[in-house]
Coordinates of C-alpha atoms and ligand atoms in Angstrom, one line a residue:
M1165 CA -40.4 -19.1 30.5
K1166 CA -43.5 -17.3 31.8
G1167 CA -43.0 -16.1 35.5
N1168 CA -39.1 -16.9 35.3
D1169 CA -36.4 -14.5 35.9
M1170 CA -35.1 -13.2 32.7
A1171 CA -34.5 -9.5 33.4
G1172 CA -31.9 -8.8 34.8
K1173 CA -27.0 -31.2 74.1
T1174 CA -30.9 -30.5 75.6
S1175 CA -30.8 -30.2 79.3
K1176 CA -31.1 -27.2 81.6
K1177 CA -28.5 -25.7 79.9
K1178 CA -29.3 -23.2 77.2
T1179 CA -28.9 -24.7 73.4
V1180 CA -26.7 -22.9 71.1
A1181 CA -29.7 -21.9 69.1
E1182 CA -31.4 -20.4 72.2
K1183 CA -28.3 -18.5 73.4
S1184 CA -28.0 -17.3 69.6
K1185 CA -31.7 -16.0 69.8
K1186 CA -31.1 -14.1 73.1
V1187 CA -27.9 -12.5 71.6
V1188 CA -29.6 -11.4 68.4
K1189 CA -32.2 -9.8 70.5
T1190 CA -30.0 -7.6 72.5
A1191 CA -28.1 -6.8 69.2
A1192 CA -31.5 -5.6 67.6
K1193 CA -31.8 -3.3 70.8
T1194 CA -28.1 -1.6 70.7
A1195 CA -26.6 -1.8 67.4
K1196 CA -26.8 1.3 65.3
P1197 CA -27.6 0.6 61.4
R1198 CA -25.4 2.4 59.0
A1199 CA -26.7 5.2 56.9
K1200 CA -29.1 3.5 54.3
T1201 CA -28.3 0.2 55.2
V1202 CA -31.5 -1.5 56.9
D1203 CA -30.7 -4.8 58.4
S1204 CA -33.1 -8.1 58.5
G1205 CA -32.8 -8.3 62.2
I1206 CA -30.2 -11.4 62.3
R1207 CA -27.0 -9.6 62.5
P1208 CA -24.5 -11.0 65.3
A1209 CA -24.5 -9.3 68.7
A1210 CA -21.9 -6.3 69.3
P1211 CA -20.0 -8.2 71.8
K1212 CA -19.0 -6.7 75.0
A1213 CA -15.3 -6.7 76.7
Y1214 CA -15.9 -8.7 80.1
A1215 CA -12.0 -9.4 80.8
A1216 CA -8.6 -8.3 79.4
V1217 CA -5.4 -9.8 79.0
A1218 CA -2.5 -7.8 80.4
V1219 CA 0.7 -7.4 78.3
K1220 CA 4.0 -6.3 78.9
D1221 CA 6.4 -4.9 76.4
S1222 CA 9.7 -6.0 76.9
R1223 CA 11.2 -3.2 75.2
N1224 CA 10.0 -0.5 77.5
G1225 CA 8.6 -2.2 80.3
K1226 CA 5.4 -0.6 79.6
G1227 CA 2.4 -2.6 80.1
F1228 CA -1.2 -2.4 78.7
E1229 CA -4.5 -4.5 78.8
L1230 CA -6.4 -5.9 75.9
P1231 CA -10.0 -6.5 76.0
I1232 CA -11.3 -10.2 75.9
L1233 CA -14.6 -10.7 74.2
K1234 CA -17.0 -13.5 74.5
G1235 CA -19.3 -15.2 71.9
T1236 CA -22.0 -17.3 72.5
V1237 CA -19.9 -20.4 72.1
G1238 CA -15.9 -21.2 71.3
P1239 CA -12.9 -19.6 72.6
D1240 CA -13.1 -15.8 73.7
V1241 CA -11.2 -13.4 71.4
V1242 CA -8.7 -10.7 72.2
D1243 CA -10.1 -7.5 70.8
I1244 CA -6.9 -6.0 69.1
R1245 CA -8.9 -3.2 67.4
K1246 CA -7.0 -0.3 68.9
L1247 CA -3.5 -2.1 69.5
Y1248 CA -1.9 0.2 66.5
G1249 CA -3.8 3.1 67.6
E1250 CA -2.5 3.1 71.2
Q1251 CA 0.5 0.9 70.8
G1252 CA 1.9 1.4 67.5
L1253 CA 1.9 -2.4 67.0
F1254 CA 0.7 -4.8 64.2
T1255 CA -0.2 -8.5 64.9
Y1256 CA 1.4 -11.1 63.2
D1257 CA -0.8 -14.2 62.0
P1258 CA 0.0 -15.5 58.4
G1259 CA -3.0 -18.0 57.5
Y1260 CA -5.0 -16.2 60.3
G1261 CA -4.5 -19.7 62.7
S1262 CA -5.4 -17.4 65.7
T1263 CA -7.2 -14.6 63.9
G1264 CA -11.0 -13.8 64.0
S1265 CA -12.0 -11.6 61.1
T1266 CA -15.4 -10.9 61.9
Q1267 CA -18.1 -11.6 64.2
S1268 CA -20.7 -13.9 62.9
A1269 CA -24.3 -15.7 64.0
I1270 CA -24.3 -17.9 61.2
T1271 CA -22.2 -21.1 61.4
Y1272 CA -20.2 -22.5 64.4
I1273 CA -17.3 -25.1 64.3
D1274 CA -15.8 -26.8 67.3
G1275 CA -12.9 -28.5 65.2
D1276 CA -11.7 -30.1 68.4
V1277 CA -14.7 -32.3 69.1
G1278 CA -16.1 -32.3 65.3
I1279 CA -19.1 -30.2 65.8
L1280 CA -20.7 -28.0 63.1
T1281 CA -23.7 -26.3 63.4
H1282 CA -25.8 -23.6 61.5
R1283 CA -27.8 -21.2 63.3
G1284 CA -27.6 -23.7 66.2
Y1285 CA -28.8 -26.5 64.4
K1286 CA -26.5 -29.7 64.1
I1287 CA -25.1 -30.6 60.5
E1288 CA -26.3 -34.2 61.2
D1289 CA -29.7 -33.2 62.3
L1290 CA -30.2 -31.0 59.2
A1291 CA -28.4 -33.5 56.8
E1292 CA -31.0 -36.2 58.4
N1293 CA -34.4 -34.0 58.6
S1294 CA -34.0 -31.0 56.1
D1295 CA -33.6 -30.2 52.5
F1296 CA -31.4 -28.2 50.7
M1297 CA -33.8 -25.2 50.3
E1298 CA -34.7 -25.3 54.1
V1299 CA -31.0 -25.1 54.9
C1300 CA -30.4 -22.2 52.2
Y1301 CA -33.5 -20.3 54.0
L1302 CA -32.0 -21.1 57.7
L1303 CA -28.6 -19.5 56.5
L1304 CA -30.1 -16.5 54.9
E1305 CA -33.1 -15.7 57.0
G1306 CA -31.6 -17.2 60.7
E1307 CA -34.3 -19.5 61.4
L1308 CA -35.9 -22.7 59.8
P1309 CA -39.0 -21.6 57.6
T1310 CA -42.9 -22.5 58.4
A1311 CA -44.5 -24.3 55.5
K1312 CA -45.5 -21.3 53.8
Q1313 CA -42.4 -19.5 54.3
K1314 CA -40.5 -22.4 52.8
A1315 CA -43.1 -22.6 49.8
E1316 CA -42.8 -19.2 48.9
F1317 CA -38.7 -19.2 49.4
E1318 CA -39.0 -22.2 47.1
K1319 CA -41.1 -20.3 44.3
N1320 CA -38.6 -17.3 44.5
I1321 CA -35.7 -19.6 43.9
T1322 CA -37.5 -21.5 41.3
Y1323 CA -38.4 -18.5 39.2
H1324 CA -34.9 -17.3 39.3
T1325 CA -33.0 -20.2 37.6
M1326 CA -33.4 -19.1 33.9
L1327 CA -30.4 -17.1 32.6
H1328 CA -30.6 -13.9 30.3
E1329 CA -30.4 -15.6 27.0
Q1330 CA -27.2 -13.6 26.3
I1331 CA -25.4 -15.0 29.0
A1332 CA -25.6 -18.6 27.3
R1333 CA -23.4 -17.0 24.3
F1334 CA -20.6 -16.1 26.8
F1335 CA -19.7 -20.1 26.7
S1336 CA -18.9 -20.2 23.1
G1337 CA -16.4 -17.5 23.8
F1338 CA -14.4 -20.2 26.1
R1339 CA -12.4 -23.0 24.5
R1340 CA -14.1 -26.4 24.6
D1341 CA -11.4 -27.7 26.9
A1342 CA -11.5 -24.9 29.3
H1343 CA -11.8 -26.1 33.1
P1344 CA -15.4 -25.6 34.3
M1345 CA -14.2 -23.8 37.1
A1346 CA -12.6 -21.5 34.7
V1347 CA -15.9 -20.8 33.2
M1348 CA -17.9 -20.5 36.2
V1349 CA -15.4 -17.4 37.5
G1350 CA -16.1 -15.6 34.3
V1351 CA -19.9 -16.6 34.0
V1352 CA -21.1 -15.8 37.3
G1353 CA -18.6 -12.6 37.4
A1354 CA -20.6 -11.6 34.1
L1355 CA -24.2 -11.8 35.9
S1356 CA -23.0 -8.4 37.4
A1357 CA -23.2 -6.9 33.7
F1358 CA -26.8 -8.1 33.3
Y1359 CA -28.7 -7.5 36.7
H1360 CA -28.2 -3.9 37.6
D1361 CA -31.9 -4.1 39.5
S1362 CA -30.2 -6.2 42.4
T1363 CA -26.7 -4.3 43.0
D1364 CA -27.6 -1.5 45.2
I1365 CA -26.2 -3.6 48.4
H1366 CA -27.7 -0.9 50.9
D1367 CA -31.2 -1.6 50.2
P1368 CA -32.3 -4.9 51.7
R1369 CA -34.7 -5.8 49.0
Q1370 CA -31.9 -5.8 46.2
R1371 CA -29.8 -7.5 48.4
M1372 CA -32.5 -10.3 49.1
I1373 CA -32.9 -10.4 45.1
A1374 CA -29.2 -10.7 44.3
S1375 CA -29.0 -13.4 46.9
H1376 CA -31.9 -15.3 45.4
R1377 CA -30.8 -14.9 42.0
L1378 CA -27.1 -16.3 42.7
I1379 CA -28.5 -19.3 44.6
A1380 CA -30.9 -19.8 41.5
K1381 CA -28.7 -19.3 38.8
V1382 CA -25.3 -20.8 39.9
P1383 CA -26.7 -24.2 39.3
T1384 CA -28.0 -23.4 35.9
I1385 CA -24.4 -21.9 35.1
A1386 CA -22.8 -25.2 36.5
A1387 CA -24.9 -27.4 34.2
M1388 CA -24.4 -25.2 31.0
A1389 CA -20.5 -25.3 31.8
Y1390 CA -20.8 -29.2 31.9
K1391 CA -23.0 -29.3 28.6
Y1392 CA -20.6 -27.1 26.7
S1393 CA -17.3 -29.1 27.8
V1394 CA -19.0 -32.3 26.1
G1395 CA -20.4 -30.5 23.5
Q1396 CA -24.0 -31.2 24.2
P1397 CA -27.2 -28.7 24.1
F1398 CA -27.9 -26.5 27.1
V1399 CA -31.0 -28.3 29.0
Y1400 CA -33.2 -25.4 30.3
P1401 CA -34.7 -25.5 34.2
Q1402 CA -37.6 -27.0 34.9
N1403 CA -39.8 -25.4 37.7
N1404 CA -41.9 -28.5 38.5
L1405 CA -38.7 -30.3 40.1
S1406 CA -36.5 -29.9 43.5
Y1407 CA -33.3 -27.8 43.2
A1408 CA -31.5 -31.1 43.4
E1409 CA -33.5 -32.9 40.7
N1410 CA -33.3 -29.8 38.5
F1411 CA -29.6 -29.5 38.3
L1412 CA -29.3 -33.3 37.7
R1413 CA -31.8 -33.1 34.6
M1414 CA -29.9 -29.8 33.3
T1415 CA -26.6 -31.8 33.4
F1416 CA -27.4 -35.3 32.1
A1417 CA -30.7 -35.0 30.2
V1418 CA -30.4 -34.9 26.6
P1419 CA -33.3 -33.6 24.2
A1420 CA -33.3 -36.8 22.2
E1421 CA -34.1 -39.2 25.2
E1422 CA -36.6 -38.9 28.3
Y1423 CA -34.4 -38.4 31.4
K1424 CA -35.7 -40.1 34.9
I1425 CA -34.4 -39.0 37.7
D1426 CA -33.3 -41.5 40.5
P1427 CA -34.7 -40.5 43.7
V1428 CA -31.5 -41.8 45.5
V1429 CA -29.3 -39.8 43.5
A1430 CA -31.3 -36.9 43.7
A1431 CA -31.4 -37.5 47.5
A1432 CA -27.7 -38.0 47.6
M1433 CA -27.1 -34.7 45.8
D1434 CA -29.5 -32.9 48.1
K1435 CA -27.4 -34.1 51.1
I1436 CA -24.1 -33.0 49.3
F1437 CA -25.5 -29.7 48.7
I1438 CA -26.7 -29.4 52.4
L1439 CA -23.0 -30.4 53.8
H1440 CA -21.1 -28.0 51.8
A1441 CA -23.4 -25.2 52.5
D1442 CA -21.3 -23.0 54.7
H1443 CA -18.5 -23.5 56.7
E1444 CA -17.6 -20.2 58.3
Q1445 CA -14.7 -18.2 57.7
N1446 CA -12.8 -20.4 55.4
A1447 CA -10.5 -19.1 52.5
S1448 CA -13.3 -18.8 50.0
T1449 CA -15.8 -17.2 52.4
S1450 CA -13.3 -14.8 53.5
T1451 CA -12.6 -13.9 50.0
V1452 CA -16.1 -13.0 49.5
R1453 CA -16.4 -10.8 52.5
M1454 CA -13.0 -9.2 51.6
A1455 CA -14.2 -8.3 48.0
G1456 CA -17.5 -7.3 49.3
S1457 CA -16.0 -5.3 52.1
S1458 CA -15.3 -2.5 49.4
G1459 CA -18.8 -2.2 48.5
A1460 CA -18.1 -4.6 45.3
N1461 CA -21.2 -5.8 43.1
P1462 CA -22.7 -9.1 44.9
F1463 CA -22.0 -11.3 41.5
A1464 CA -18.6 -10.4 41.2
C1465 CA -18.0 -11.2 44.9
I1466 CA -19.4 -14.8 44.6
A1467 CA -17.1 -14.9 41.4
A1468 CA -14.0 -14.2 43.6
G1469 CA -15.3 -16.9 46.1
I1470 CA -15.2 -19.3 43.3
A1471 CA -11.8 -18.5 42.1
C1472 CA -10.6 -18.9 45.7
L1473 CA -12.5 -22.4 46.1
W1474 CA -10.8 -23.8 43.2
G1475 CA -7.4 -24.4 44.8
P1476 CA -6.6 -27.8 45.5
A1477 CA -6.3 -27.2 49.5
H1478 CA -10.1 -26.1 49.4
G1479 CA -12.5 -27.1 47.1
G1480 CA -10.3 -28.5 44.5
A1481 CA -9.6 -31.2 47.1
N1482 CA -12.4 -33.7 46.0
E1483 CA -11.4 -33.7 42.5
A1484 CA -7.6 -34.1 43.9
V1485 CA -8.8 -37.2 45.7
L1486 CA -9.8 -39.2 42.7
K1487 CA -6.7 -38.3 40.9
M1488 CA -4.6 -39.7 44.1
L1489 CA -6.6 -42.7 44.1
A1490 CA -6.0 -43.1 40.2
E1491 CA -2.2 -42.7 40.8
I1492 CA -2.3 -45.2 43.9
G1493 CA -4.2 -47.5 41.6
H1494 CA -4.4 -50.7 43.5
K1495 CA -4.6 -51.6 46.9
D1496 CA -0.9 -53.1 47.0
N1497 CA 0.7 -49.7 46.4
I1498 CA -1.0 -48.1 49.4
K1499 CA 1.8 -48.6 51.8
E1500 CA 4.3 -47.0 49.3
Y1501 CA 2.1 -44.0 48.9
I1502 CA 1.5 -43.8 52.5
G1503 CA 5.3 -43.7 52.8
K1504 CA 5.8 -40.9 50.4
V1505 CA 3.2 -38.9 52.5
K1506 CA 5.0 -39.5 55.7
S1507 CA 8.5 -38.6 54.4
K1508 CA 6.9 -35.5 52.6
Q1509 CA 8.5 -36.7 49.5
D1510 CA 7.8 -33.9 46.8
N1511 CA 5.4 -32.4 49.3
T1512 CA 2.7 -35.4 49.0
R1513 CA -0.2 -35.2 50.9
L1514 CA -3.2 -37.6 51.6
M1515 CA -5.7 -35.8 49.8
G1516 CA -9.2 -35.6 51.8
F1517 CA -7.3 -35.8 54.7
G1518 CA -6.8 -33.0 57.3
H1519 CA -8.3 -29.8 58.1
R1520 CA -7.1 -26.5 59.3
V1521 CA -10.1 -26.3 62.1
Y1522 CA -11.3 -30.2 62.4
K1523 CA -8.7 -32.1 64.5
N1524 CA -11.3 -34.9 65.2
Y1525 CA -13.6 -36.4 62.5
D1526 CA -15.4 -33.9 60.3
P1527 CA -18.8 -34.2 61.2
R1528 CA -19.8 -33.8 57.5
A1529 CA -17.5 -36.8 56.5
S1530 CA -19.6 -39.2 58.9
V1531 CA -22.7 -38.1 57.0
M1532 CA -20.9 -38.5 53.5
R1533 CA -19.8 -41.6 54.5
K1534 CA -23.0 -43.1 55.1
S1535 CA -24.4 -41.6 52.1
C1536 CA -21.6 -42.8 49.8
H1537 CA -22.6 -46.5 50.8
E1538 CA -26.4 -45.8 49.9
V1539 CA -25.7 -44.3 46.9
L1540 CA -22.9 -46.9 45.5
D1541 CA -25.5 -49.8 46.7
A1542 CA -27.9 -48.4 44.9
L1543 CA -26.4 -47.8 41.6
G1544 CA -24.9 -51.5 42.1
K1545 CA -21.2 -49.9 42.5
R1546 CA -20.6 -51.4 45.9
N1547 CA -17.8 -53.5 44.5
D1548 CA -16.4 -50.6 42.5
P1549 CA -12.4 -50.9 42.9
V1550 CA -12.1 -47.1 43.5
L1551 CA -14.2 -47.4 46.7
E1552 CA -12.4 -50.4 47.6
L1553 CA -9.4 -48.9 47.6
A1554 CA -10.4 -45.5 49.0
M1555 CA -12.2 -47.4 52.2
E1556 CA -8.8 -49.8 52.5
L1557 CA -6.7 -46.2 52.5
E1558 CA -8.9 -44.9 55.0
K1559 CA -8.4 -47.8 57.1
I1560 CA -4.5 -47.8 56.9
A1561 CA -4.4 -43.8 57.5
L1562 CA -6.6 -44.2 60.6
S1563 CA -4.5 -46.7 62.5
D1564 CA -1.1 -45.1 61.2
D1565 CA 1.0 -43.0 64.0
Y1566 CA 1.7 -40.4 61.5
F1567 CA -1.7 -39.8 60.7
I1568 CA -3.4 -40.1 64.4
S1569 CA -0.5 -38.2 66.0
H1570 CA -0.8 -35.1 63.2
K1571 CA -5.0 -35.6 63.8
L1572 CA -5.3 -36.0 60.1
Y1573 CA -8.8 -37.4 59.8
P1574 CA -10.7 -38.0 56.5
N1575 CA -12.5 -34.6 55.5
V1576 CA -15.9 -34.2 53.5
D1577 CA -14.3 -34.1 50.3
F1578 CA -12.6 -37.5 50.7
Y1579 CA -16.1 -39.2 50.3
S1580 CA -18.1 -36.6 48.1
G1581 CA -15.7 -37.3 45.1
I1582 CA -16.5 -40.9 45.4
I1583 CA -20.4 -40.4 45.4
L1584 CA -19.7 -37.9 42.7
Q1585 CA -17.9 -40.3 40.5
A1586 CA -20.6 -43.0 41.0
I1587 CA -23.1 -40.3 40.1
G1588 CA -21.5 -40.2 36.8
F1589 CA -19.8 -36.4 37.0
P1590 CA -16.4 -36.0 35.7
T1591 CA -13.7 -35.1 38.5
S1592 CA -13.6 -31.3 36.6
M1593 CA -17.0 -31.0 37.8
F1594 CA -16.4 -31.6 41.5
T1595 CA -15.2 -28.4 42.6
V1596 CA -18.1 -26.8 40.7
L1597 CA -20.4 -28.7 42.5
F1598 CA -19.1 -27.6 45.7
A1599 CA -19.2 -23.9 44.3
V1600 CA -23.0 -24.7 43.4
A1601 CA -23.7 -25.7 47.2
R1602 CA -21.3 -23.2 49.0
T1603 CA -23.1 -19.9 47.1
V1604 CA -25.9 -20.1 49.7
G1605 CA -23.1 -19.8 52.5
W1606 CA -21.2 -17.2 50.7
V1607 CA -24.3 -15.1 50.1
A1608 CA -25.4 -15.2 53.6
Q1609 CA -22.0 -14.4 54.9
W1610 CA -21.8 -11.2 52.3
K1611 CA -25.3 -10.1 53.7
E1612 CA -24.5 -10.5 57.1
M1613 CA -21.1 -8.4 56.6
I1614 CA -23.2 -5.8 54.6
E1615 CA -25.8 -5.4 57.4
D1616 CA -22.9 -5.3 60.5
P1617 CA -22.5 -1.7 61.7
T1618 CA -18.8 -2.7 62.6
Q1619 CA -18.1 -3.3 59.1
R1620 CA -15.2 -1.6 57.5
I1621 CA -13.3 -2.5 54.2
G1622 CA -10.9 -5.3 54.8
R1623 CA -7.3 -3.9 55.0
P1624 CA -4.7 -6.3 56.7
R1625 CA -1.6 -5.2 57.6
Q1626 CA 1.9 -6.6 57.3
L1627 CA 5.5 -7.3 58.7
Y1628 CA 7.9 -5.5 55.9
T1629 CA 11.1 -7.6 55.5
G1630 CA 12.1 -5.8 52.1
Y1631 CA 15.0 -3.2 51.6
G1632 CA 14.9 0.0 53.8
E1633 CA 14.9 3.0 51.8
R1634 CA 17.9 3.3 49.3
P1635 CA 18.9 5.7 46.3
Y1636 CA 17.6 5.0 42.7
V1637 CA 20.2 3.5 40.4
P1638 CA 20.3 4.6 36.9
I1639 CA 19.7 1.8 34.2
N1640 CA 23.7 2.4 32.7
K1641 CA 24.8 1.6 36.1
R1642 CA 22.9 -1.5 37.3
K1643 CA 25.0 -4.7 37.5
Ligands
CMC1170 N1 -1.3 -35.6 54.4 C1 -0.1 -35.4 55.1 N2 0.2 -34.7 55.8 C2 -0.5 -33.8 56.3 C3 -1.9 -33.3 55.5 C4 -2.2 -34.3 54.6 N3 -3.4 -34.5 54.0 N4 -2.6 -32.2 56.0 C5 -1.5 -31.7 57.0 N5 -0.4 -32.6 57.1 C6 0.7 -32.3 57.7 C7 1.5 -31.4 57.5 O1 2.8 -32.1 56.8 C8 2.2 -30.8 58.8 O2 3.1 -31.7 59.3 P1 4.4 -31.1 60.0 O3 3.7 -30.7 61.4 O4 4.9 -32.5 60.6 O5 5.1 -30.4 59.4 C9 1.0 -30.9 59.6 O6 0.1 -31.9 59.0 C10 0.2 -29.7 59.8 O7 0.0 -29.3 58.3 P2 -0.5 -27.6 57.9 O8 -0.4 -27.7 56.6 O9 -0.1 -26.9 58.7 O10 -2.1 -27.6 58.1 P3 -3.0 -26.7 58.0 O11 -4.4 -26.6 58.6 O12 -2.6 -25.6 57.4 O13 -3.8 -27.5 56.4 C11 -5.1 -28.4 54.7 C12 -4.9 -27.7 56.6 C13 -6.6 -28.9 54.7 C14 -4.7 -27.3 53.9 C15 -4.2 -30.0 54.8 O14 -4.5 -30.7 55.8 C16 -4.2 -30.6 53.4 O15 -3.4 -30.1 52.7 N6 -5.3 -31.4 53.4 C17 -5.1 -32.1 52.0 C18 -6.3 -31.2 51.2 C19 -7.4 -31.3 51.7 O16 -8.2 -32.5 51.9 N7 -8.1 -30.3 51.5 C20 -9.9 -30.2 52.0 C21 -10.2 -29.4 53.0 S1 -11.8 -29.8 53.4 C22 -12.6 -29.1 52.4 C23 -12.7 -27.7 52.7 O17 -13.3 -27.2 53.9 O18 -12.2 -26.7 52.1

C-alpha cells in the first residue's frame, strides 16, 4: 500500500513528425492561452487561411467566400465559423462525415491508404518497437520519452493504480449479471466523487494528476468488474509488474494459487493496448471532448466516453464479432451468412468489417492479425475452430464483389476478439479492454482541448423539420 495513490516516407521531404514540430513551435509563439489555463506547449497550431472557396447563394445570387485552412497533412478544411453570423446559414452533416470538429496534433489517419500515426509515428512502428507506457507518454506529452522520463512516467502510473477502498464497495451495488461496461460507466464516473484534488481543469498539475489517475485506475476497475461478475475476490495491483502484466494478474489470479504470467500473452495484451490507444475524433473521443467542453469533471467525461464506446458500431464490435462467429457456427454456413449480409436481410452486417474512415486495410488490423497467429500458436490453439472460421470468412469476404466495391476490409476488432477469447476473456469483457486502452487517448484529447485557446462549449446546430408554431390545445379538445 505504501507509496500508492490512496487519496483521492523518409527522403528529402519532411516527415509528419518534423512538420508537426514546426507547427507546434509556431503555435507556441502566436497562440494566447486562456486565463488560468497554462498549456504544456504541445497544443495544435492555429491554422491560417491560405485560400478560399467561392460560394454562390442561388436564392439571391449573392456570392461570398469561405476561407480554406491547411493542416500539416490531410485534406484542407473549409472554415465555416463565421457562416451563420455573416450569411445566416448553418451547415448540415449528420454523422459528421465531412465536418472537422476540432484542430488536433495527436493522431492522423489517412483512411484511403490505411495510415495511422500518433504524433507523427506510424502505428506499425510503435506496435513493433514501443510498449504501451511509451505510447501513453507520447500521446500525452507529444514526444517519445527518454529513458529517465519513461521511468518517471511508469512510476507515476504504477503509484496511482490502487483505488480508494470505498470504491470497492460500489461494486456490490451492481447485479451480479450486470454487463461489465455498465459497471465501468458507473464506477469510472464515481471517481469524480473521490479525487477532488485533481479536478481544477485550469491547473496543469491537476490536469496531469487526473490523467495519470485515469490511466492507472481504469485497469484496476476493469479487472474488478470481471472479478465481481465471476464471484471471485478482487486482486490488488502489484507495483513490480508492467501495465499489461498487472492487468492480467488482477484479472486472472486467485488467492488460492500462484499466478504465472505468460510472456507471449502479456506482450499480446500490451500490443492490443497500443493498437487501441487513440483514433482521433471517433464517436467516444468526440463524446469526451463534448462533455469536457462544458468544463465538466474529467472522470465524468471519461465515463461519458466509455458509455459511447459500448455500442456495437464502435467498441462493442469485437464482442459482436464473436457472437457473429458463434451464429455462423461452421465454415459451411458462411455462404448463407454472406448472402444475408449482401441482401441486407434484417440489417445484417459482417461485424469487424468496414470503417467510417478506413476505405483500405486498417493498419491496426494487419498488426493484430500477426499477433493473433502468434498468440494462438503459443497457446496451442492454432486449430481453434473459431479462428479457422474467422480466417475462412476473411478470405471469402475479401474476394467478394460486394465487400470489394463497398471497400469493406477487416478492422482491428475482427482479430482482437479472437485473441482475447484465446487468452480467456469472456466476450462481455472485450469492450472493457478497449476502454482500458482508449483511456489514454481520451485523456490526451481532453487535455489538448482544455489547452486549446480556441476551445468553446460544443453546441451543434440543427435542421429543424418539426411543426411551425401552433395554438395550444386544451386536454378536453385533443383527439
Ligand atoms: N457489412 C456489410 N455491409 C456494410 C458493412 C458491414 N460491416 N459496413 C458498411 N456496410 C455497407 C452499408 O450497408 C452501406 O451499403 P450501401 O451503400 O449499399 O447502402 C455502405 O457499406 C456504407 O455503410 P455506412 O453504414 O454508411 O458506413 P459508415 O461509415 O457509416 O459505417 C461502420 C462504419 C464501422 C459503422 C460500419 O462499417 C459497420 O457497421 N461495421 C460493422 C461494425 C464494426 O465492425 N465496427 C467497428 C469499427 S472499428 C472500431 C472502432 O474504431 O470503433
